[in-house]
Coordinates of C-alpha atoms and ligand atoms in Angstrom, one line a residue:
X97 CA 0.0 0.0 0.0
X98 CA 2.9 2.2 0.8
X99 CA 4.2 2.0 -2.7
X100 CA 0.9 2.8 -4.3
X101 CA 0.9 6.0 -2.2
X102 CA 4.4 7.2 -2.6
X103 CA 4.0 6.4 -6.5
X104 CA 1.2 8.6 -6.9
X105 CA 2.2 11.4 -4.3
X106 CA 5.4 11.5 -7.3
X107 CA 3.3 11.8 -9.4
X108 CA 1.4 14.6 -8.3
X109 CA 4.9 15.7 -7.1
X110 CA 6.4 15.8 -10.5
X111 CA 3.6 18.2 -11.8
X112 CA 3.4 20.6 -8.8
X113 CA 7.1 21.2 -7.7
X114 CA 7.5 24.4 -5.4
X115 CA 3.7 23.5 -3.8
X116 CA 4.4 22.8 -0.5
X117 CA 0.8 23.6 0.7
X118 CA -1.0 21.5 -2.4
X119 CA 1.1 18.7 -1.6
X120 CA 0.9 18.7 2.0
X121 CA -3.4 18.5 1.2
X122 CA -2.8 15.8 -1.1
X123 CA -0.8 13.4 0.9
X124 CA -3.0 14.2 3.8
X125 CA -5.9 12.9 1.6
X126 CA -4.8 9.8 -0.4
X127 CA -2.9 8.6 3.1
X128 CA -6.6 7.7 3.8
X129 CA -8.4 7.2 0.5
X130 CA -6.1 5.4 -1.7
X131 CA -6.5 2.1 0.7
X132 CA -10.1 2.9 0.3
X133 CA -10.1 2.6 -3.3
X134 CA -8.0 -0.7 -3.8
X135 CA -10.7 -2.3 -1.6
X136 CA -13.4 -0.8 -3.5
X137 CA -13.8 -2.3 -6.8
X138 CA -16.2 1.2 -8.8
X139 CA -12.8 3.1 -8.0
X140 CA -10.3 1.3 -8.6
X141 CA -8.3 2.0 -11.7
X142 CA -10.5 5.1 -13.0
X143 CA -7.9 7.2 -12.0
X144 CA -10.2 9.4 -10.0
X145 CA -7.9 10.8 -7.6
X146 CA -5.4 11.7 -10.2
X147 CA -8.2 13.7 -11.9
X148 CA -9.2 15.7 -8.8
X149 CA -5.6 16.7 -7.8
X150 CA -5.7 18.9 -11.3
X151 CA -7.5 21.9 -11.4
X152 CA -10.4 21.9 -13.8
X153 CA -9.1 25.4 -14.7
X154 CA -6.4 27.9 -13.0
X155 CA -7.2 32.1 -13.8
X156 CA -4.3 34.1 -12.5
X157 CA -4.1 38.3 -13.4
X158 CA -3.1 41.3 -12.9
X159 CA -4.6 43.4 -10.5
X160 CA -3.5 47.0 -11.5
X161 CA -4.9 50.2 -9.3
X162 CA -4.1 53.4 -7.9
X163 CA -3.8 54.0 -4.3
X164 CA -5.2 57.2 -2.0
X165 CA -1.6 59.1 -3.1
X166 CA -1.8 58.4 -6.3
X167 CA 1.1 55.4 -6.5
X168 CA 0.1 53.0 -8.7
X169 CA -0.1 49.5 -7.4
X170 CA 0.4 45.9 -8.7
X171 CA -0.7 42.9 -7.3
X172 CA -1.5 39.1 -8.6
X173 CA -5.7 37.8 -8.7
X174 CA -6.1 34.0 -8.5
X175 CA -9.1 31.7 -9.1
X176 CA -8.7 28.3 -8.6
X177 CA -11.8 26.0 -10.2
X178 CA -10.4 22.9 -9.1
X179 CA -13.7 20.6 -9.3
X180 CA -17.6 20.9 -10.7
X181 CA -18.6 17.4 -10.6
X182 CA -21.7 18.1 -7.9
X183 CA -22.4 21.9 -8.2
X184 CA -20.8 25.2 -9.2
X185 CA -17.5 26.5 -8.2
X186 CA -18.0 27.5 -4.6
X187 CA -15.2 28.3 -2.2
X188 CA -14.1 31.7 -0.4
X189 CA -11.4 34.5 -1.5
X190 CA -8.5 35.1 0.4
X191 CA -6.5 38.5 0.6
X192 CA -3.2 38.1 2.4
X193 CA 0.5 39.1 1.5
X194 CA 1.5 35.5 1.4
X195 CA -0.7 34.1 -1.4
X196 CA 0.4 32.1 -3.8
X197 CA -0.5 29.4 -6.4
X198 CA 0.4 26.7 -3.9
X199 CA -1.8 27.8 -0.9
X200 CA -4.8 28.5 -3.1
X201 CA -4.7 24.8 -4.5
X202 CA -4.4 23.3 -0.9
X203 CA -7.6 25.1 -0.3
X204 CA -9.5 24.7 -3.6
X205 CA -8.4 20.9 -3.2
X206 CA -9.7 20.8 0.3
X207 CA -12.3 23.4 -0.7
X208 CA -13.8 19.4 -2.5
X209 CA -14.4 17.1 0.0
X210 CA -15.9 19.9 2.4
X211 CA -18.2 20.9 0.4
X212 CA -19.5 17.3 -0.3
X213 CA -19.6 16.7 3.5
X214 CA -22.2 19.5 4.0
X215 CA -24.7 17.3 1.6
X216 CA -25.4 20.6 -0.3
X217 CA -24.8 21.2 -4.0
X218 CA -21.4 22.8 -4.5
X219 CA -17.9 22.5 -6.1
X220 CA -14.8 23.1 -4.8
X221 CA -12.7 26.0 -5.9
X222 CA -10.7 29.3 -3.7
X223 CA -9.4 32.3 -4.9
X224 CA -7.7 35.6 -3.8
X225 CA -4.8 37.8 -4.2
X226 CA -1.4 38.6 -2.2
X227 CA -3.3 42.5 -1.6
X228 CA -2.4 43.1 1.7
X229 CA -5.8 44.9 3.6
X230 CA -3.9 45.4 7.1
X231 CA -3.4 49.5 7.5
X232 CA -5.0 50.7 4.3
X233 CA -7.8 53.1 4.1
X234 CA -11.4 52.1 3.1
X235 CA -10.9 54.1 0.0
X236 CA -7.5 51.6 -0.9
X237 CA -9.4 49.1 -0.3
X238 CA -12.3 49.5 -2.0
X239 CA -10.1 50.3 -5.3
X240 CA -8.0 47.3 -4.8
X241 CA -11.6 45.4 -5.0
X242 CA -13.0 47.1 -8.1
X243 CA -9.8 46.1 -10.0
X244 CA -9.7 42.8 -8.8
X245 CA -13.7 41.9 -9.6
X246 CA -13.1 43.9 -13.0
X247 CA -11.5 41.0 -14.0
X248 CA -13.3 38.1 -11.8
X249 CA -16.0 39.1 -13.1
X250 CA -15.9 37.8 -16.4
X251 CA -14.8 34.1 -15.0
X252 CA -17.6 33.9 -12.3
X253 CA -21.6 33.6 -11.7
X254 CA -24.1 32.4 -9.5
X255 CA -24.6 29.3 -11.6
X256 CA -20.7 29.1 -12.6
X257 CA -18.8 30.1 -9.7
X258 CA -19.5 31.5 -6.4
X259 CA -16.9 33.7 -4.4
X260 CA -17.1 34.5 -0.4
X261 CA -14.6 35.6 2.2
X262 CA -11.3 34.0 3.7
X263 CA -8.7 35.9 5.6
X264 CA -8.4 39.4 4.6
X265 CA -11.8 39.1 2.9
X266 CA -14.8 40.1 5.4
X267 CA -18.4 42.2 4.5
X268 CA -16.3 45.1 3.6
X269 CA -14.3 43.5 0.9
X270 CA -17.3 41.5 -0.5
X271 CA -19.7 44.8 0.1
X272 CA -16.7 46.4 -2.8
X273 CA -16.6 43.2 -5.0
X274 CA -20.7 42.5 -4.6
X275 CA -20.9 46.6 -6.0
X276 CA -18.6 46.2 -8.8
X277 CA -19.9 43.2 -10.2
X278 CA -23.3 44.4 -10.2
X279 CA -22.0 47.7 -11.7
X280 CA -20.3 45.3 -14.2
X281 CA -23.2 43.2 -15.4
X282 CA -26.1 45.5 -14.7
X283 CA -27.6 42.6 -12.8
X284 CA -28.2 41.8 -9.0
X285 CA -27.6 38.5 -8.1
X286 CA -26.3 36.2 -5.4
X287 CA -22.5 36.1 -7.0
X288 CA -21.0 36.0 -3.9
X289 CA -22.2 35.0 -0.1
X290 CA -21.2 36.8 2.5
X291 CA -23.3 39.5 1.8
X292 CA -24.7 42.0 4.0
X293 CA -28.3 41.3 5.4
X294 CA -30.3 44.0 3.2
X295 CA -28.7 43.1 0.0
X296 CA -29.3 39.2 -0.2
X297 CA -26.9 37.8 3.0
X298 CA -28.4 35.3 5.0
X299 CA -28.7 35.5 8.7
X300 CA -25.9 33.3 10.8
X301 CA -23.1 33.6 7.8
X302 CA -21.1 35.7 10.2
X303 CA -21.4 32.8 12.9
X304 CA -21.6 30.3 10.9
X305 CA -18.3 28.5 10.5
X306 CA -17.3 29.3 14.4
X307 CA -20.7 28.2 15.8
X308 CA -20.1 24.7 13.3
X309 CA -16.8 23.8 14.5
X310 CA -18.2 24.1 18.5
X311 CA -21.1 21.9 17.5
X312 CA -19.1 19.6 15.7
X313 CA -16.7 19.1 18.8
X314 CA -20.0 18.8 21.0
X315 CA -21.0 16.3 18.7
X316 CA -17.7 14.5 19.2
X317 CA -18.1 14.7 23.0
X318 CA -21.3 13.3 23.1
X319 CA -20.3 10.5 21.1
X320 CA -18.3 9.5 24.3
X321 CA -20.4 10.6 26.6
X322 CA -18.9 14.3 27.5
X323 CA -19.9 17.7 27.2
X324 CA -17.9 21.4 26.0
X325 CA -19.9 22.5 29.2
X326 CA -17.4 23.1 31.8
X327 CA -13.9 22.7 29.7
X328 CA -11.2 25.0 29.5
X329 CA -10.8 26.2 25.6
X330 CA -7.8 27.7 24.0
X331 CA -8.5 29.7 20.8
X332 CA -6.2 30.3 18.5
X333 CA -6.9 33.9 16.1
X334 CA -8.9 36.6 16.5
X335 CA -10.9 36.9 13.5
X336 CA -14.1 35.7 12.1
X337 CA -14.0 32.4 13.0
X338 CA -12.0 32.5 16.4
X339 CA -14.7 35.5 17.0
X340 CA -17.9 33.2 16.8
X341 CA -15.9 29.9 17.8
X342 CA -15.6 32.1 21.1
X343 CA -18.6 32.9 21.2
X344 CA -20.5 29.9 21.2
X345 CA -17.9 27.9 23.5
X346 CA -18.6 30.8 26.2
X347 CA -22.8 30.5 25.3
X348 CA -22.6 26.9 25.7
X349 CA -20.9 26.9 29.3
X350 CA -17.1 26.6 28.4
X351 CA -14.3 28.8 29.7
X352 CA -12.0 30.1 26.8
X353 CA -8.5 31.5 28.1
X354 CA -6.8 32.9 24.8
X355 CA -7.1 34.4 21.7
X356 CA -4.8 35.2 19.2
X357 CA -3.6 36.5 15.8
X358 CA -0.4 36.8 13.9
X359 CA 1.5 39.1 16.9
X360 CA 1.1 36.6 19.4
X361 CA -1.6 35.8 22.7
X362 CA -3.2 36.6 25.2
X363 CA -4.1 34.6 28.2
X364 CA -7.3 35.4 30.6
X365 CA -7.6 33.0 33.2
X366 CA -10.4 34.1 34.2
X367 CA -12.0 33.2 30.8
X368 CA -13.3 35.7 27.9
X369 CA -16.6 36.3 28.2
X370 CA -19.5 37.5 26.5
X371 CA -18.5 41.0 27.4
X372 CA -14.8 40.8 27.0
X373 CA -15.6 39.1 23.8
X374 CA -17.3 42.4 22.5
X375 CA -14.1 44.6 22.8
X376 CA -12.6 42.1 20.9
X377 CA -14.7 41.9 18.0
X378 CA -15.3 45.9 18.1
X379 CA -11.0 46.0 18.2
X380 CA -10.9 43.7 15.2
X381 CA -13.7 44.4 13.3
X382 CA -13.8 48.2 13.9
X383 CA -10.5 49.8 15.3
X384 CA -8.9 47.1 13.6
X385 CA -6.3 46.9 16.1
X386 CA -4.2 44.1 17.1
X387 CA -5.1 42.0 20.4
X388 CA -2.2 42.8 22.4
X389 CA -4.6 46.0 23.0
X390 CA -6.6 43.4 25.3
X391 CA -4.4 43.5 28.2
X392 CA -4.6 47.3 28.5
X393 CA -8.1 47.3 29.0
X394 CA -8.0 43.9 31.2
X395 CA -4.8 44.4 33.1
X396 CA -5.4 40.5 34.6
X397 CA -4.3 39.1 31.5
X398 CA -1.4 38.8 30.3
X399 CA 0.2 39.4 26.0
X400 CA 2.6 37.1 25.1
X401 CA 4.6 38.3 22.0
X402 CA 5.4 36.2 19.1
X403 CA 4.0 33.3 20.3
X404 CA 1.2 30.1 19.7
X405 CA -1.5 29.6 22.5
X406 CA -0.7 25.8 22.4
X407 CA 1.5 25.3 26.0
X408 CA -1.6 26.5 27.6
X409 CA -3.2 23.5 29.4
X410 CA -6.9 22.9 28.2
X411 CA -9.3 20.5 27.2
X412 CA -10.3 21.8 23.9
X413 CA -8.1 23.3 21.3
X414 CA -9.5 25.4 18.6
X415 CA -7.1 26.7 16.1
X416 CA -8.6 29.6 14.2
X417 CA -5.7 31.7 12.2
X418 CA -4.4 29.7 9.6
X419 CA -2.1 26.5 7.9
X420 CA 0.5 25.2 9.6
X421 CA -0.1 27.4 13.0
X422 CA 0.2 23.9 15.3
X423 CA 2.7 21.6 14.7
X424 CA 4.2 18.5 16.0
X425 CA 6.0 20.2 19.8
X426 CA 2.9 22.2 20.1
X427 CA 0.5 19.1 19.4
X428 CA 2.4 16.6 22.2
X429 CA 2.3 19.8 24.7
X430 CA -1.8 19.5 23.9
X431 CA -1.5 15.7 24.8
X432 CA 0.7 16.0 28.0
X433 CA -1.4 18.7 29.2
X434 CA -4.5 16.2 28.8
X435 CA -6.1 17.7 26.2
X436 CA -9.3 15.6 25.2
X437 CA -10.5 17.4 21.6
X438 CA -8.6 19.5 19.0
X439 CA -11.1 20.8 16.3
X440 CA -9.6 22.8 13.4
X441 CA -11.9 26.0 12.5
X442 CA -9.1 27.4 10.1
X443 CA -7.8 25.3 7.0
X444 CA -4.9 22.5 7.8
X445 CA -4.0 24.3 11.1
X446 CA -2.0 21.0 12.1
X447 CA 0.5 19.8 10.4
X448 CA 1.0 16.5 9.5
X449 CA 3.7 15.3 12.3
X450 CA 0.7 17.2 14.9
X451 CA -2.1 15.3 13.0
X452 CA -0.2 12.2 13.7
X453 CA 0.3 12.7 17.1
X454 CA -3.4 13.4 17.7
X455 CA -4.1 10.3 16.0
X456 CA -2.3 8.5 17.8
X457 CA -3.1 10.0 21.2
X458 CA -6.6 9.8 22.9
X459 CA -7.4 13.0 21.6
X460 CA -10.4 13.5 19.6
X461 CA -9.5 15.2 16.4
X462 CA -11.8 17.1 14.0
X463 CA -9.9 17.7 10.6
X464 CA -11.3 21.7 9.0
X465 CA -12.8 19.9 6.0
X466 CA -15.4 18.4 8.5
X467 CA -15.4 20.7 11.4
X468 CA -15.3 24.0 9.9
X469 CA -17.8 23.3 6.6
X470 CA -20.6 25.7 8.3
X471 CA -19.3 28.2 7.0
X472 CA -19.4 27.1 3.1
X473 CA -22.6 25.2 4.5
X474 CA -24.0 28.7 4.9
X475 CA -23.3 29.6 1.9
X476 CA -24.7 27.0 0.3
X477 CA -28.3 28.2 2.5
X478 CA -27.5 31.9 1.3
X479 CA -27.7 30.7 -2.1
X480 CA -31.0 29.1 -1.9
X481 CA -32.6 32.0 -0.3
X482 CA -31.1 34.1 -3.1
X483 CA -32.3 32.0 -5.4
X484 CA -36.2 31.8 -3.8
X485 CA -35.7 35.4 -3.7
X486 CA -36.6 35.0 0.2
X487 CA -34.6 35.5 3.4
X488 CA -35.0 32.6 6.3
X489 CA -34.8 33.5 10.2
X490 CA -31.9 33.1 12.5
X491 CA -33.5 30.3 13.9
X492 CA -34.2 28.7 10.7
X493 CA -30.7 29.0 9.5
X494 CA -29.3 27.8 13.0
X495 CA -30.8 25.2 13.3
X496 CA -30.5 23.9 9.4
X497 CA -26.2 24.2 10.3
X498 CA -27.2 22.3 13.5
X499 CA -28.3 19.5 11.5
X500 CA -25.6 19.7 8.9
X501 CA -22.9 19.4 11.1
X502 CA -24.8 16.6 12.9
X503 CA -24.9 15.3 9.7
X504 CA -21.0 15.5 8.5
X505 CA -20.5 14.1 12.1
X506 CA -22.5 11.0 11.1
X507 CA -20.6 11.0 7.9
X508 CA -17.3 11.0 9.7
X509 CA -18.5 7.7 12.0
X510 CA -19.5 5.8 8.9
X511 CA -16.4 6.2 7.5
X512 CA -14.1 6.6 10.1
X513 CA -14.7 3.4 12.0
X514 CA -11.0 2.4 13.5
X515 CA -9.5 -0.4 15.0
X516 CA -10.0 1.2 18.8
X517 CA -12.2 4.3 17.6
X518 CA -13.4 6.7 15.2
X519 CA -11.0 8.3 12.7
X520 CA -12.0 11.6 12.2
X521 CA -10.1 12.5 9.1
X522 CA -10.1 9.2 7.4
X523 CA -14.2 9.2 7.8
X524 CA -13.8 12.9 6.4
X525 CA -11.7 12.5 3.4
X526 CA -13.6 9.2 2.5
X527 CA -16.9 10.5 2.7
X528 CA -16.4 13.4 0.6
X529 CA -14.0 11.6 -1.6
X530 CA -17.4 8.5 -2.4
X531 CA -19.7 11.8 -3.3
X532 CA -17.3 13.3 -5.7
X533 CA -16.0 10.0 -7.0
X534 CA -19.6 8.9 -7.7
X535 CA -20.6 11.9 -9.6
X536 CA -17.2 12.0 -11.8
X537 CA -17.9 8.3 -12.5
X538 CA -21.6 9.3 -13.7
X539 CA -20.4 12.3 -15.5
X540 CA -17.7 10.4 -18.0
X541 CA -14.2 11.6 -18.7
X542 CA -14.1 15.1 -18.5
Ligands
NDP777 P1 -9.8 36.6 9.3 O1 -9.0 37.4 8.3 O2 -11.1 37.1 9.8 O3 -8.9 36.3 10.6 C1 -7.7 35.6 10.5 C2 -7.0 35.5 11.8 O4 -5.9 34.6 11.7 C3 -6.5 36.8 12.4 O5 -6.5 36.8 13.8 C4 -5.1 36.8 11.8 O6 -4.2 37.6 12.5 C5 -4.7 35.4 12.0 N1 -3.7 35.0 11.0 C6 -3.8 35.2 9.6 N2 -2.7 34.8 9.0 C7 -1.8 34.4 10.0 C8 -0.5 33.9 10.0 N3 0.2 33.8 8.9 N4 0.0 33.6 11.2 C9 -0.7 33.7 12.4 N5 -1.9 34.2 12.4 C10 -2.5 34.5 11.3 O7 -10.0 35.2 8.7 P2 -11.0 34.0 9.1 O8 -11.3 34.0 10.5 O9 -12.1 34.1 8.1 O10 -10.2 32.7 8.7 C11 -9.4 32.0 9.6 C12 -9.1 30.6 9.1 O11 -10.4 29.9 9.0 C13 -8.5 30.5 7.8 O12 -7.7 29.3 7.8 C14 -9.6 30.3 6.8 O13 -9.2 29.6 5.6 C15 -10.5 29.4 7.7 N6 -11.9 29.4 7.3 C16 -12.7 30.5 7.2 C17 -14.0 30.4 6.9 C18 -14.9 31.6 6.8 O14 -16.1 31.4 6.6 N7 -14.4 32.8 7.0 C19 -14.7 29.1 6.6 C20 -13.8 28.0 6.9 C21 -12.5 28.1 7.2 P3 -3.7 39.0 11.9 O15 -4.8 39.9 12.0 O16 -2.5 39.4 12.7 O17 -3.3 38.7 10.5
2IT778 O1 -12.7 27.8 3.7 C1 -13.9 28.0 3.6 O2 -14.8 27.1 3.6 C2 -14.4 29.4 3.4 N1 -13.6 30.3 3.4 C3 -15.8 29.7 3.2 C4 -16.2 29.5 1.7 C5 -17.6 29.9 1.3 O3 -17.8 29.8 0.1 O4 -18.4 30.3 2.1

């Protein structure tokens, strides 16, 4: 079995050199599904995983624009369609210094399988740009946006290929894009998600993927009889995700000690709560400050500079920033300090010596692709009310991503089973991998 994996990962090596990210995604995936496969007889030898490791089409351009002094600017726009088989191109855009060919592939690849999981009609794909939005003006970056959607804009469509946020990319960023496009095509519809709740956003998008990855760790609690209620949390970022991941942790009776973002941490002993909470999403998503700013206005805590949350002792881990933010040190000082679940709200947080030492360890771990899919699940709901031309309530939408991630949970146990316990990630990549598979076997080779 080994040899079948290493021959394909050269493979897929040989055509991506220089993609550290896209590869690390890959082997993380056919580590689980290529076994799968060879048992499974409608698979094997259709070369399906070969076919979903290439991009169904790559867009990369030039993002030309003049800033508030008049400089002109350059940067580089990406959209990665990596797979339609069961819906449209659907995956979020993300606006960070550090973008590049290889990190938009991990995702779009990823991107796959989670949107499978969340039983709703979508492709995989991700896009973005290596724009920077830290420090610049509203005016910078709404410009920045017009350039970029002038050319996105031809490539996408709510039936073709649906954009939302990532990193850099919140309600003000997809306020600029949703305006241009519409400016563009003379036409008003639900292009991106993400929107803003009187122009066609759905209620819960905001909380949506950090109030999924809290149910899916309750899910995984309750599966062995425990409860978030009462645990000790460590959050890792301080944006969207971390935000609402926070949130609902502190609503359903945990006590989260840090936060973070890409500075370093703070740790509250006392616990963040509610009302701490607000300063921090009024800091972030208004000041934009950093979070180092916390421990002037709540001397009890401390800042530490330059540094992960992961030596703090807990019970839950929630990493919330971005790839490769806990590695293999950082996941053993999670084990020795008895932590009992690790679920990833940002994209491959753990790296694959950390993954391997959860999996080895007690420690119940929820790979993104399951655990943060409400997000993209939401999505998937904005784009139904868009297209009934009808909104639902917050208690409608709530309780549809309830079920979802009750329903990717299930997924994960009935393809996870292990020798001793459930595999999280194996039942992950295998479910999503059987939807995809099934659809590209029905749709011929294309
Ligand atoms: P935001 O831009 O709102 O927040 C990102 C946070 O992560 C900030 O605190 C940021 O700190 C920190 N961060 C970013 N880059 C780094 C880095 N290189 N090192 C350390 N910290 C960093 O993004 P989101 O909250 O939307 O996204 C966070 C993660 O969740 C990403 O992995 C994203 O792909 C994933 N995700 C997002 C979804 C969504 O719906 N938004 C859905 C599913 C997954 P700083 O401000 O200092 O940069
Ligand atoms: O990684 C992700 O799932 C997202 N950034 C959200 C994608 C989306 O289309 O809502």
């Amino acid at each position: 079995m080994d040899t079948i994996i290493n021959n394909f990962l050269s493979e897929v090596e040989a055509r991506n050199r220089h993609q550290p990210e896209f590869m690390q995604a890959v082997s993380e995936v056919v580590e689980t599904v290529i076994p799968y496969i060879v048992s499974q007889k409608i698979y094997y030898g259709q070369n399906i995983l070969l076919r979903m490791v290439e991009p169904e089409r790559v867009i990369s351009f030039r993002v030309a624009w003049v800033d508030e002094a008049g400089e002109i600017r350059v940067n580089r726009g990406y959209r990665v369609e990596m797979n339609s088989a069961i819906g449209p191109y659907k995956g979020g855009l993300r606006f960070h210094p550090n973008v590049n060919l290889s990190i938009l592939k991990f995702l779009a690849f990823e991107q796959i399988f989670k949107n499978a999981l969340t039983t709703l009609p979508m492709g995989g794909g991700k896009g973005g740009s290596d724009f920077d939005p830290k420090g610049k003006s509203d005016i910078d970056v709404m410009r920045f946006c017009q350039s970029f959607m002038t050319e996105l804009a031809r490539h996408i469509g709510p039936n073709r290929d649906i954009p939302a946020g990532d990193i850099g990319v919140g309600s003000r960023e997809i306020g600029y894009m949703f305006g241009q496009y519409k400016r563009l095509r003379n036409e008003f519809t639900g292009v991106l998600t993400g929107k803003g709740l009187t122009w066609g956003g759905s209620l819960i998008r905001s909380e949506a993927t950090g109030y999924g990855v809290v149910y899916f760790i309750e899910n995984m609690l309750q599966n062995v009889g425990q409860s978030i209620q009462g645990k000790t949390v460590v959050v890792s970022g301080s944006g969207n995700v971390a935000q609402y991941a926070a949130e609902k942790a502190i609503i359903m009776g945990a006590k989260v000690l840090t936060m973070s973002d890409s500075s370093g941490y703070i740790f509250d002993q006392d616990g963040i709560n509610q009302e701490k909470l607000q300063y921090i999403m009024d800091l972030k998503n208004n000041k934009r400050g950093r979070i180092k700013q916390y421990v002037k206005q709540y001397p009890k805590a401390s800042y530490y500079d330059g540094q992960t949350p992961w030596n703090v002792p807990c019970q839950i881990a929630i990493p919330c920033a971005t790839q490769n933010e806990l590695l293999e040190n950082d996941a053993k000082a999670l084990i020795k300090n008895q932590c009992i679940a690790v679920g990833e709200g940002a994209n491959m947080p753990s790296n694959h010596g950390a993954i391997h030492q959860f999996l080895n360890s007690k420690v119940l771990f929820a790979p993104g692709k399951a655990s943060n899919a409400g997000g993209v699940a939401v999505s998937g709901l904005e784009m139904a009310q868009n297209s009934l031309r009808f909104s639902w309530t917050r208690e409608q939408v709530n309780e549809r991503l309830k079920v979802i991630m009750n329903d990717i949970h299930q997924s994960c146990l009935d393809y996870g089973q292990g020798e001793k316990r459930v595999n999280y990630v194996k039942g992950a990549n295998i479910a999503g991998f059987v939807k995809v598979a099934d659809a590209m076997l029905a749709q011929g080779v294309v």
